[in-house]
Amino acid sequence: MMVGVMDWKSDFAEFAREELPVETAERLIGMLRPAIRLSAAEDGEIVVGRLGGVARLPSGTPWPSGTDGWPLSFVAELDCEALTRYEVDIVLPDTGTLLFFLSTRPEHETQVIYVPSGTAVAERAVPDDRAEMHAEQALAAATEPTWPGRNHPALADVFGSIDEAHEAVWDHIVDEEAGESFEMELEDYRAAGASGPQHQVGGYSDSDALQDSIEAVAARAAGAGWHGDPAFYEEARQWVTLLQVAGASAAEMTGSRAYLLWGIRKDHLAARDFSKVHFDARGRWH
């Protein structure tokens, strides 16, 4: 059963309707996606995962490593059953856990391991000092609205093109005397509600910090071209945000304004195939 059930989009919808023409506002509101925002768990809160700490791997599973044998560092664990309490735009497994591993080397090789419920697991020490271990931070969750960044491929589906979306939404002048655009007002709106690092499951990846979405980066990596190419938009539609770890977290896993992004195709997620995730890093990861 979902906890804290509420209309997660109502506050943003009110803001958009105040600042944009009616038709434009409704289009943008219709694009909102619920994400599970992750934050440091306080006493009494439901714990849905953790950053850092000791990895709990299935018995017999070797420590994840890159193609050259370099051991990966453990980043995060998500409790899929605990996450079912929260509304989100992606279909996660109902049970089990997801383990995220990442290389600190420039190649940023990664592995995501799904551990089904009931699997025997054991805490595993890092194999050597090439794999970093970070302080553990338990995570709590809440559903929050996310919206597309100004160059998100999905805007072309709703507004006709990215340029038309820029004109209708981001560059729309809200206050002619002050010369303030909707994009400027949106930055203020976001800042007023910001609290801690932007860790999340699902939704749009951070539209303030990232020039290109994980959907766009993954589509380009798949060889589908770039904006303006129908194949690019079709491929981008197939991708979603699996996990975003952002900023200088309590687990001290990232440098200032660093973002770690895991994306996955919808069909791979449905098949519970986490072997083909696409990873993207912005800023400094150490």
mmCIF file of C-alpha atoms in Angstrom:
data_model
loop_
_atom_site.group_PDB
_atom_site.id
_atom_site.type_symbol
_atom_site.label_atom_id
_atom_site.label_comp_id
_atom_site.label_asym_id
_atom_site.label_seq_id
_atom_site.Cartn_x
_atom_site.Cartn_y
_atom_site.Cartn_z
ATOM 1 C CA MET A 1 0.000 0.000 0.000
ATOM 2 C CA MET A 2 1.338 3.427 -0.919
ATOM 3 C CA VAL A 3 2.174 5.787 1.940
ATOM 4 C CA GLY A 4 1.608 9.513 1.943
ATOM 5 C CA VAL A 5 -0.750 9.278 -1.007
ATOM 6 C CA MET A 6 -1.484 12.760 -2.305
ATOM 7 C CA ASP A 7 -1.778 14.666 -5.536
ATOM 8 C CA TRP A 8 1.966 14.986 -6.061
ATOM 9 C CA LYS A 9 1.532 17.347 -9.004
ATOM 10 C CA SER A 10 -0.966 19.841 -7.515
ATOM 11 C CA ASP A 11 1.558 22.414 -6.254
ATOM 12 C CA PHE A 12 3.472 22.518 -9.522
ATOM 13 C CA ALA A 13 0.229 22.624 -11.499
ATOM 14 C CA GLU A 14 -0.894 25.691 -9.555
ATOM 15 C CA PHE A 15 2.452 27.372 -10.185
ATOM 16 C CA ALA A 16 2.387 26.617 -13.940
ATOM 17 C CA ARG A 17 -1.193 27.868 -14.331
ATOM 18 C CA GLU A 18 -0.271 31.138 -12.672
ATOM 19 C CA GLU A 19 2.752 31.743 -14.887
ATOM 20 C CA LEU A 20 1.874 30.343 -18.318
ATOM 21 C CA PRO A 21 -1.004 30.655 -20.811
ATOM 22 C CA VAL A 22 -3.698 28.072 -20.086
ATOM 23 C CA GLU A 23 -3.011 25.731 -23.016
ATOM 24 C CA THR A 24 0.751 25.832 -22.503
ATOM 25 C CA ALA A 25 0.404 25.208 -18.779
ATOM 26 C CA GLU A 26 -1.820 22.177 -19.300
ATOM 27 C CA ARG A 27 0.597 20.691 -21.822
ATOM 28 C CA LEU A 28 3.487 21.070 -19.400
ATOM 29 C CA ILE A 29 1.484 19.704 -16.464
ATOM 30 C CA GLY A 30 0.585 16.686 -18.579
ATOM 31 C CA MET A 31 4.292 15.984 -19.014
ATOM 32 C CA LEU A 32 5.062 15.776 -15.289
ATOM 33 C CA ARG A 33 6.506 12.487 -14.063
ATOM 34 C CA PRO A 34 6.503 11.286 -10.458
ATOM 35 C CA ALA A 35 9.942 10.434 -9.086
ATOM 36 C CA ILE A 36 10.906 8.880 -5.769
ATOM 37 C CA ARG A 37 13.119 11.445 -4.074
ATOM 38 C CA LEU A 38 15.668 9.830 -1.778
ATOM 39 C CA SER A 39 17.004 11.562 1.327
ATOM 40 C CA ALA A 40 18.836 10.717 4.548
ATOM 41 C CA ALA A 41 16.495 8.632 6.689
ATOM 42 C CA GLU A 42 15.603 10.011 10.098
ATOM 43 C CA ASP A 43 14.435 8.051 13.132
ATOM 44 C CA GLY A 44 11.060 6.418 12.492
ATOM 45 C CA GLU A 45 11.122 6.829 8.697
ATOM 46 C CA ILE A 46 10.752 3.874 6.338
ATOM 47 C CA VAL A 47 14.173 2.911 4.970
ATOM 48 C CA VAL A 48 14.058 2.153 1.228
ATOM 49 C CA GLY A 49 17.756 1.729 0.536
ATOM 50 C CA ARG A 50 21.185 3.053 1.319
ATOM 51 C CA LEU A 51 24.206 4.739 -0.152
ATOM 52 C CA GLY A 52 27.592 3.220 0.614
ATOM 53 C CA GLY A 53 28.378 0.748 3.349
ATOM 54 C CA VAL A 54 29.135 -2.933 2.854
ATOM 55 C CA ALA A 55 27.791 -4.685 -0.224
ATOM 56 C CA ARG A 56 25.495 -7.667 0.420
ATOM 57 C CA LEU A 57 26.000 -10.009 -2.515
ATOM 58 C CA PRO A 58 24.404 -13.386 -3.262
ATOM 59 C CA SER A 59 26.454 -16.371 -2.189
ATOM 60 C CA GLY A 60 28.741 -17.431 -5.002
ATOM 61 C CA THR A 61 28.509 -14.129 -6.872
ATOM 62 C CA PRO A 62 31.973 -12.696 -7.525
ATOM 63 C CA TRP A 63 32.725 -9.090 -6.664
ATOM 64 C CA PRO A 64 31.831 -6.986 -9.741
ATOM 65 C CA SER A 65 34.770 -5.832 -11.823
ATOM 66 C CA GLY A 66 35.459 -4.027 -15.060
ATOM 67 C CA THR A 67 36.538 -5.627 -18.312
ATOM 68 C CA ASP A 68 40.173 -5.367 -17.229
ATOM 69 C CA GLY A 69 39.513 -6.946 -13.842
ATOM 70 C CA TRP A 70 39.587 -3.660 -11.924
ATOM 71 C CA PRO A 71 37.141 -4.043 -8.993
ATOM 72 C CA LEU A 72 34.130 -1.728 -8.970
ATOM 73 C CA SER A 73 33.044 0.314 -5.950
ATOM 74 C CA PHE A 74 29.708 -0.269 -4.251
ATOM 75 C CA VAL A 75 27.459 2.788 -4.619
ATOM 76 C CA ALA A 76 23.904 1.986 -3.554
ATOM 77 C CA GLU A 77 21.288 -0.602 -2.649
ATOM 78 C CA LEU A 78 17.558 -0.149 -3.299
ATOM 79 C CA ASP A 79 14.850 -2.173 -1.546
ATOM 80 C CA CYS A 80 12.316 -2.722 -4.335
ATOM 81 C CA GLU A 81 9.534 -3.894 -2.021
ATOM 82 C CA ALA A 82 9.894 -0.798 0.170
ATOM 83 C CA LEU A 83 9.802 1.415 -2.930
ATOM 84 C CA THR A 84 6.404 -0.001 -3.990
ATOM 85 C CA ARG A 85 4.875 2.266 -1.310
ATOM 86 C CA TYR A 86 5.650 5.308 -3.455
ATOM 87 C CA GLU A 87 4.266 6.420 -6.799
ATOM 88 C CA VAL A 88 6.829 6.546 -9.591
ATOM 89 C CA ASP A 89 6.756 6.529 -13.392
ATOM 90 C CA ILE A 90 8.809 3.335 -13.870
ATOM 91 C CA VAL A 91 7.846 -0.274 -13.176
ATOM 92 C CA LEU A 92 10.370 -1.616 -10.691
ATOM 93 C CA PRO A 93 10.387 -5.191 -9.421
ATOM 94 C CA ASP A 94 7.893 -5.680 -6.563
ATOM 95 C CA THR A 95 10.452 -7.457 -4.406
ATOM 96 C CA GLY A 96 14.191 -7.999 -4.150
ATOM 97 C CA THR A 97 17.019 -5.496 -4.163
ATOM 98 C CA LEU A 98 19.067 -3.615 -6.731
ATOM 99 C CA LEU A 99 22.798 -3.203 -6.166
ATOM 100 C CA PHE A 100 24.756 -0.492 -8.015
ATOM 101 C CA PHE A 101 28.506 -0.739 -8.585
ATOM 102 C CA LEU A 102 30.752 1.746 -10.391
ATOM 103 C CA SER A 103 34.406 2.156 -11.313
ATOM 104 C CA THR A 104 36.199 5.274 -10.128
ATOM 105 C CA ARG A 105 38.320 5.153 -13.278
ATOM 106 C CA PRO A 106 37.553 7.487 -16.223
ATOM 107 C CA GLU A 107 35.841 4.678 -18.167
ATOM 108 C CA HIS A 108 33.125 4.576 -15.481
ATOM 109 C CA GLU A 109 32.286 0.919 -16.032
ATOM 110 C CA THR A 110 29.236 -0.092 -14.047
ATOM 111 C CA GLN A 111 27.166 -3.098 -13.023
ATOM 112 C CA VAL A 112 23.635 -3.226 -11.651
ATOM 113 C CA ILE A 113 22.728 -6.513 -9.979
ATOM 114 C CA TYR A 114 19.156 -7.573 -9.216
ATOM 115 C CA VAL A 115 18.916 -9.859 -6.200
ATOM 116 C CA PRO A 116 15.529 -11.665 -6.062
ATOM 117 C CA SER A 117 13.708 -11.881 -2.741
ATOM 118 C CA GLY A 118 14.719 -14.894 -0.689
ATOM 119 C CA THR A 119 18.198 -15.114 -2.186
ATOM 120 C CA ALA A 120 20.860 -15.906 0.393
ATOM 121 C CA VAL A 121 23.244 -12.941 0.650
ATOM 122 C CA ALA A 122 26.298 -12.130 2.736
ATOM 123 C CA GLU A 123 28.203 -8.963 3.514
ATOM 124 C CA ARG A 124 31.296 -8.839 1.345
ATOM 125 C CA ALA A 125 34.455 -6.887 2.080
ATOM 126 C CA VAL A 126 35.994 -4.956 -0.810
ATOM 127 C CA PRO A 127 38.572 -7.169 -2.560
ATOM 128 C CA ASP A 128 41.380 -4.589 -2.370
ATOM 129 C CA ASP A 129 42.044 -0.869 -2.077
ATOM 130 C CA ARG A 130 41.238 -0.245 -5.733
ATOM 131 C CA ALA A 131 37.540 -0.472 -4.797
ATOM 132 C CA GLU A 132 36.526 2.370 -2.528
ATOM 133 C CA MET A 133 34.221 1.949 0.453
ATOM 134 C CA HIS A 134 32.052 4.842 1.616
ATOM 135 C CA ALA A 135 30.225 5.549 4.848
ATOM 136 C CA GLU A 136 26.722 4.106 4.893
ATOM 137 C CA GLN A 137 23.694 6.405 4.640
ATOM 138 C CA ALA A 138 20.201 4.951 5.063
ATOM 139 C CA LEU A 139 17.638 6.442 2.685
ATOM 140 C CA ALA A 140 14.010 7.481 3.107
ATOM 141 C CA ALA A 141 11.671 8.340 0.234
ATOM 142 C CA ALA A 142 8.878 10.616 -0.948
ATOM 143 C CA THR A 143 7.131 11.064 -4.297
ATOM 144 C CA GLU A 144 7.817 14.429 -5.938
ATOM 145 C CA PRO A 145 7.006 15.872 -9.360
ATOM 146 C CA THR A 146 9.716 16.206 -11.985
ATOM 147 C CA TRP A 147 9.531 18.109 -15.248
ATOM 148 C CA PRO A 148 11.553 17.972 -18.464
ATOM 149 C CA GLY A 149 14.634 20.115 -18.972
ATOM 150 C CA ARG A 150 14.498 22.648 -21.784
ATOM 151 C CA ASN A 151 16.088 20.244 -24.307
ATOM 152 C CA HIS A 152 14.371 17.016 -23.307
ATOM 153 C CA PRO A 153 13.351 14.918 -26.354
ATOM 154 C CA ALA A 154 9.811 14.420 -24.994
ATOM 155 C CA LEU A 155 9.113 18.129 -25.566
ATOM 156 C CA ALA A 156 9.090 17.544 -29.313
ATOM 157 C CA ASP A 157 6.182 15.101 -28.920
ATOM 158 C CA VAL A 158 4.075 17.639 -27.034
ATOM 159 C CA PHE A 159 5.064 20.996 -28.532
ATOM 160 C CA GLY A 160 6.074 19.970 -32.068
ATOM 161 C CA SER A 161 9.773 20.705 -31.700
ATOM 162 C CA ILE A 162 12.351 21.707 -29.117
ATOM 163 C CA ASP A 163 12.438 25.250 -30.536
ATOM 164 C CA GLU A 164 8.655 25.583 -30.240
ATOM 165 C CA ALA A 165 8.871 24.368 -26.635
ATOM 166 C CA HIS A 166 11.534 26.977 -25.892
ATOM 167 C CA GLU A 167 9.320 29.740 -27.216
ATOM 168 C CA ALA A 168 6.102 28.521 -25.588
ATOM 169 C CA VAL A 169 7.487 27.535 -22.186
ATOM 170 C CA TRP A 170 11.012 28.410 -21.122
ATOM 171 C CA ASP A 171 11.309 31.753 -22.929
ATOM 172 C CA HIS A 172 7.747 32.873 -22.218
ATOM 173 C CA ILE A 173 7.948 36.304 -20.585
ATOM 174 C CA VAL A 174 6.179 36.288 -17.242
ATOM 175 C CA ASP A 175 7.049 39.851 -16.187
ATOM 176 C CA GLU A 176 7.705 42.181 -19.124
ATOM 177 C CA GLU A 177 8.806 45.090 -16.958
ATOM 178 C CA ALA A 178 11.400 42.978 -15.145
ATOM 179 C CA GLY A 179 12.169 40.893 -18.228
ATOM 180 C CA GLU A 180 11.666 37.667 -16.291
ATOM 181 C CA SER A 181 10.995 34.461 -18.207
ATOM 182 C CA PHE A 182 9.187 31.331 -17.057
ATOM 183 C CA GLU A 183 12.540 29.572 -16.902
ATOM 184 C CA MET A 184 13.760 32.144 -14.353
ATOM 185 C CA GLU A 185 10.586 31.746 -12.300
ATOM 186 C CA LEU A 186 10.951 27.974 -12.472
ATOM 187 C CA GLU A 187 14.484 28.205 -11.075
ATOM 188 C CA ASP A 188 13.142 30.207 -8.119
ATOM 189 C CA TYR A 189 10.297 27.716 -7.628
ATOM 190 C CA ARG A 190 12.700 24.811 -7.574
ATOM 191 C CA ALA A 191 15.165 26.520 -5.246
ATOM 192 C CA ALA A 192 12.375 27.298 -2.771
ATOM 193 C CA GLY A 193 11.482 23.604 -2.518
ATOM 194 C CA ALA A 194 14.992 22.171 -2.672
ATOM 195 C CA SER A 195 16.236 20.218 0.315
ATOM 196 C CA GLY A 196 19.459 18.222 0.159
ATOM 197 C CA PRO A 197 21.053 16.343 -2.752
ATOM 198 C CA GLN A 198 18.801 15.394 -5.660
ATOM 199 C CA HIS A 199 18.969 11.614 -5.322
ATOM 200 C CA GLN A 200 16.031 9.958 -7.069
ATOM 201 C CA VAL A 201 14.518 6.878 -8.671
ATOM 202 C CA GLY A 202 12.556 7.402 -11.884
ATOM 203 C CA GLY A 203 11.231 10.707 -13.164
ATOM 204 C CA TYR A 204 13.162 13.177 -15.301
ATOM 205 C CA SER A 205 16.826 13.472 -14.370
ATOM 206 C CA ASP A 206 17.793 16.806 -12.824
ATOM 207 C CA SER A 207 16.757 19.456 -15.356
ATOM 208 C CA ASP A 208 18.709 22.251 -13.648
ATOM 209 C CA ALA A 209 22.108 20.564 -13.541
ATOM 210 C CA LEU A 210 22.063 18.502 -16.741
ATOM 211 C CA GLN A 211 22.218 19.870 -20.261
ATOM 212 C CA ASP A 212 21.205 16.547 -21.775
ATOM 213 C CA SER A 213 18.821 14.010 -20.252
ATOM 214 C CA ILE A 214 19.748 10.374 -19.714
ATOM 215 C CA GLU A 215 17.188 9.532 -22.420
ATOM 216 C CA ALA A 216 18.995 11.737 -24.949
ATOM 217 C CA VAL A 217 22.478 10.529 -24.008
ATOM 218 C CA ALA A 218 21.417 6.879 -24.159
ATOM 219 C CA ALA A 219 19.672 7.310 -27.521
ATOM 220 C CA ARG A 220 22.744 8.941 -29.014
ATOM 221 C CA ALA A 221 24.965 6.175 -27.601
ATOM 222 C CA ALA A 222 22.661 3.633 -29.267
ATOM 223 C CA GLY A 223 23.441 5.205 -32.646
ATOM 224 C CA ALA A 224 20.042 6.856 -33.128
ATOM 225 C CA GLY A 225 21.428 10.249 -34.117
ATOM 226 C CA TRP A 226 20.444 13.485 -32.400
ATOM 227 C CA HIS A 227 17.677 16.083 -32.167
ATOM 228 C CA GLY A 228 15.739 16.428 -35.406
ATOM 229 C CA ASP A 229 16.142 12.782 -36.378
ATOM 230 C CA PRO A 230 12.908 10.744 -35.958
ATOM 231 C CA ALA A 231 14.989 7.691 -35.002
ATOM 232 C CA PHE A 232 16.522 9.652 -32.132
ATOM 233 C CA TYR A 233 13.130 10.581 -30.667
ATOM 234 C CA GLU A 234 11.868 7.025 -31.040
ATOM 235 C CA GLU A 235 14.891 5.581 -29.231
ATOM 236 C CA ALA A 236 14.778 8.256 -26.506
ATOM 237 C CA ARG A 237 11.160 7.275 -25.754
ATOM 238 C CA GLN A 238 12.383 3.799 -24.813
ATOM 239 C CA TRP A 239 14.632 5.010 -21.973
ATOM 240 C CA VAL A 240 13.881 5.980 -18.370
ATOM 241 C CA THR A 241 15.843 7.118 -15.327
ATOM 242 C CA LEU A 242 16.657 4.193 -13.047
ATOM 243 C CA LEU A 243 18.741 5.994 -10.414
ATOM 244 C CA GLN A 244 20.286 9.419 -9.947
ATOM 245 C CA VAL A 245 22.830 10.092 -7.197
ATOM 246 C CA ALA A 246 23.605 13.778 -6.992
ATOM 247 C CA GLY A 247 25.683 16.326 -5.161
ATOM 248 C CA ALA A 248 27.854 15.962 -2.092
ATOM 249 C CA SER A 249 25.871 13.299 -0.263
ATOM 250 C CA ALA A 250 26.117 12.351 3.393
ATOM 251 C CA ALA A 251 27.964 9.252 2.236
ATOM 252 C CA GLU A 252 30.548 11.566 0.603
ATOM 253 C CA MET A 253 30.292 9.586 -2.583
ATOM 254 C CA THR A 254 30.432 12.406 -5.090
ATOM 255 C CA GLY A 255 32.185 15.687 -5.505
ATOM 256 C CA SER A 256 30.313 18.967 -5.397
ATOM 257 C CA ARG A 257 27.588 19.104 -8.077
ATOM 258 C CA ALA A 258 28.498 15.657 -9.356
ATOM 259 C CA TYR A 259 25.737 13.518 -10.839
ATOM 260 C CA LEU A 260 25.708 9.768 -11.342
ATOM 261 C CA LEU A 261 22.945 8.615 -13.682
ATOM 262 C CA TRP A 262 21.773 5.118 -14.563
ATOM 263 C CA GLY A 263 19.244 4.806 -17.385
ATOM 264 C CA ILE A 264 17.527 1.675 -18.661
ATOM 265 C CA ARG A 265 15.323 0.773 -21.603
ATOM 266 C CA LYS A 266 11.718 0.073 -20.673
ATOM 267 C CA ASP A 267 11.785 -3.386 -22.266
ATOM 268 C CA HIS A 268 14.929 -4.353 -20.344
ATOM 269 C CA LEU A 269 13.367 -3.120 -17.110
ATOM 270 C CA ALA A 270 10.223 -5.149 -17.790
ATOM 271 C CA ALA A 271 12.377 -8.221 -18.406
ATOM 272 C CA ARG A 272 14.366 -7.494 -15.214
ATOM 273 C CA ASP A 273 17.496 -7.367 -17.359
ATOM 274 C CA PHE A 274 19.849 -4.893 -15.685
ATOM 275 C CA SER A 275 22.903 -5.940 -17.681
ATOM 276 C CA LYS A 276 22.435 -3.259 -20.336
ATOM 277 C CA VAL A 277 21.953 -0.085 -18.301
ATOM 278 C CA HIS A 278 23.427 3.111 -19.677
ATOM 279 C CA PHE A 279 25.549 5.116 -17.250
ATOM 280 C CA ASP A 280 26.430 8.792 -17.459
ATOM 281 C CA ALA A 281 28.447 10.902 -15.020
ATOM 282 C CA ARG A 282 28.509 14.680 -14.771
ATOM 283 C CA GLY A 283 31.079 16.403 -12.627
ATOM 284 C CA ARG A 284 33.688 14.614 -10.519
ATOM 285 C CA TRP A 285 33.093 11.113 -9.125
ATOM 286 C CA HIS A 286 35.654 9.721 -6.719
#
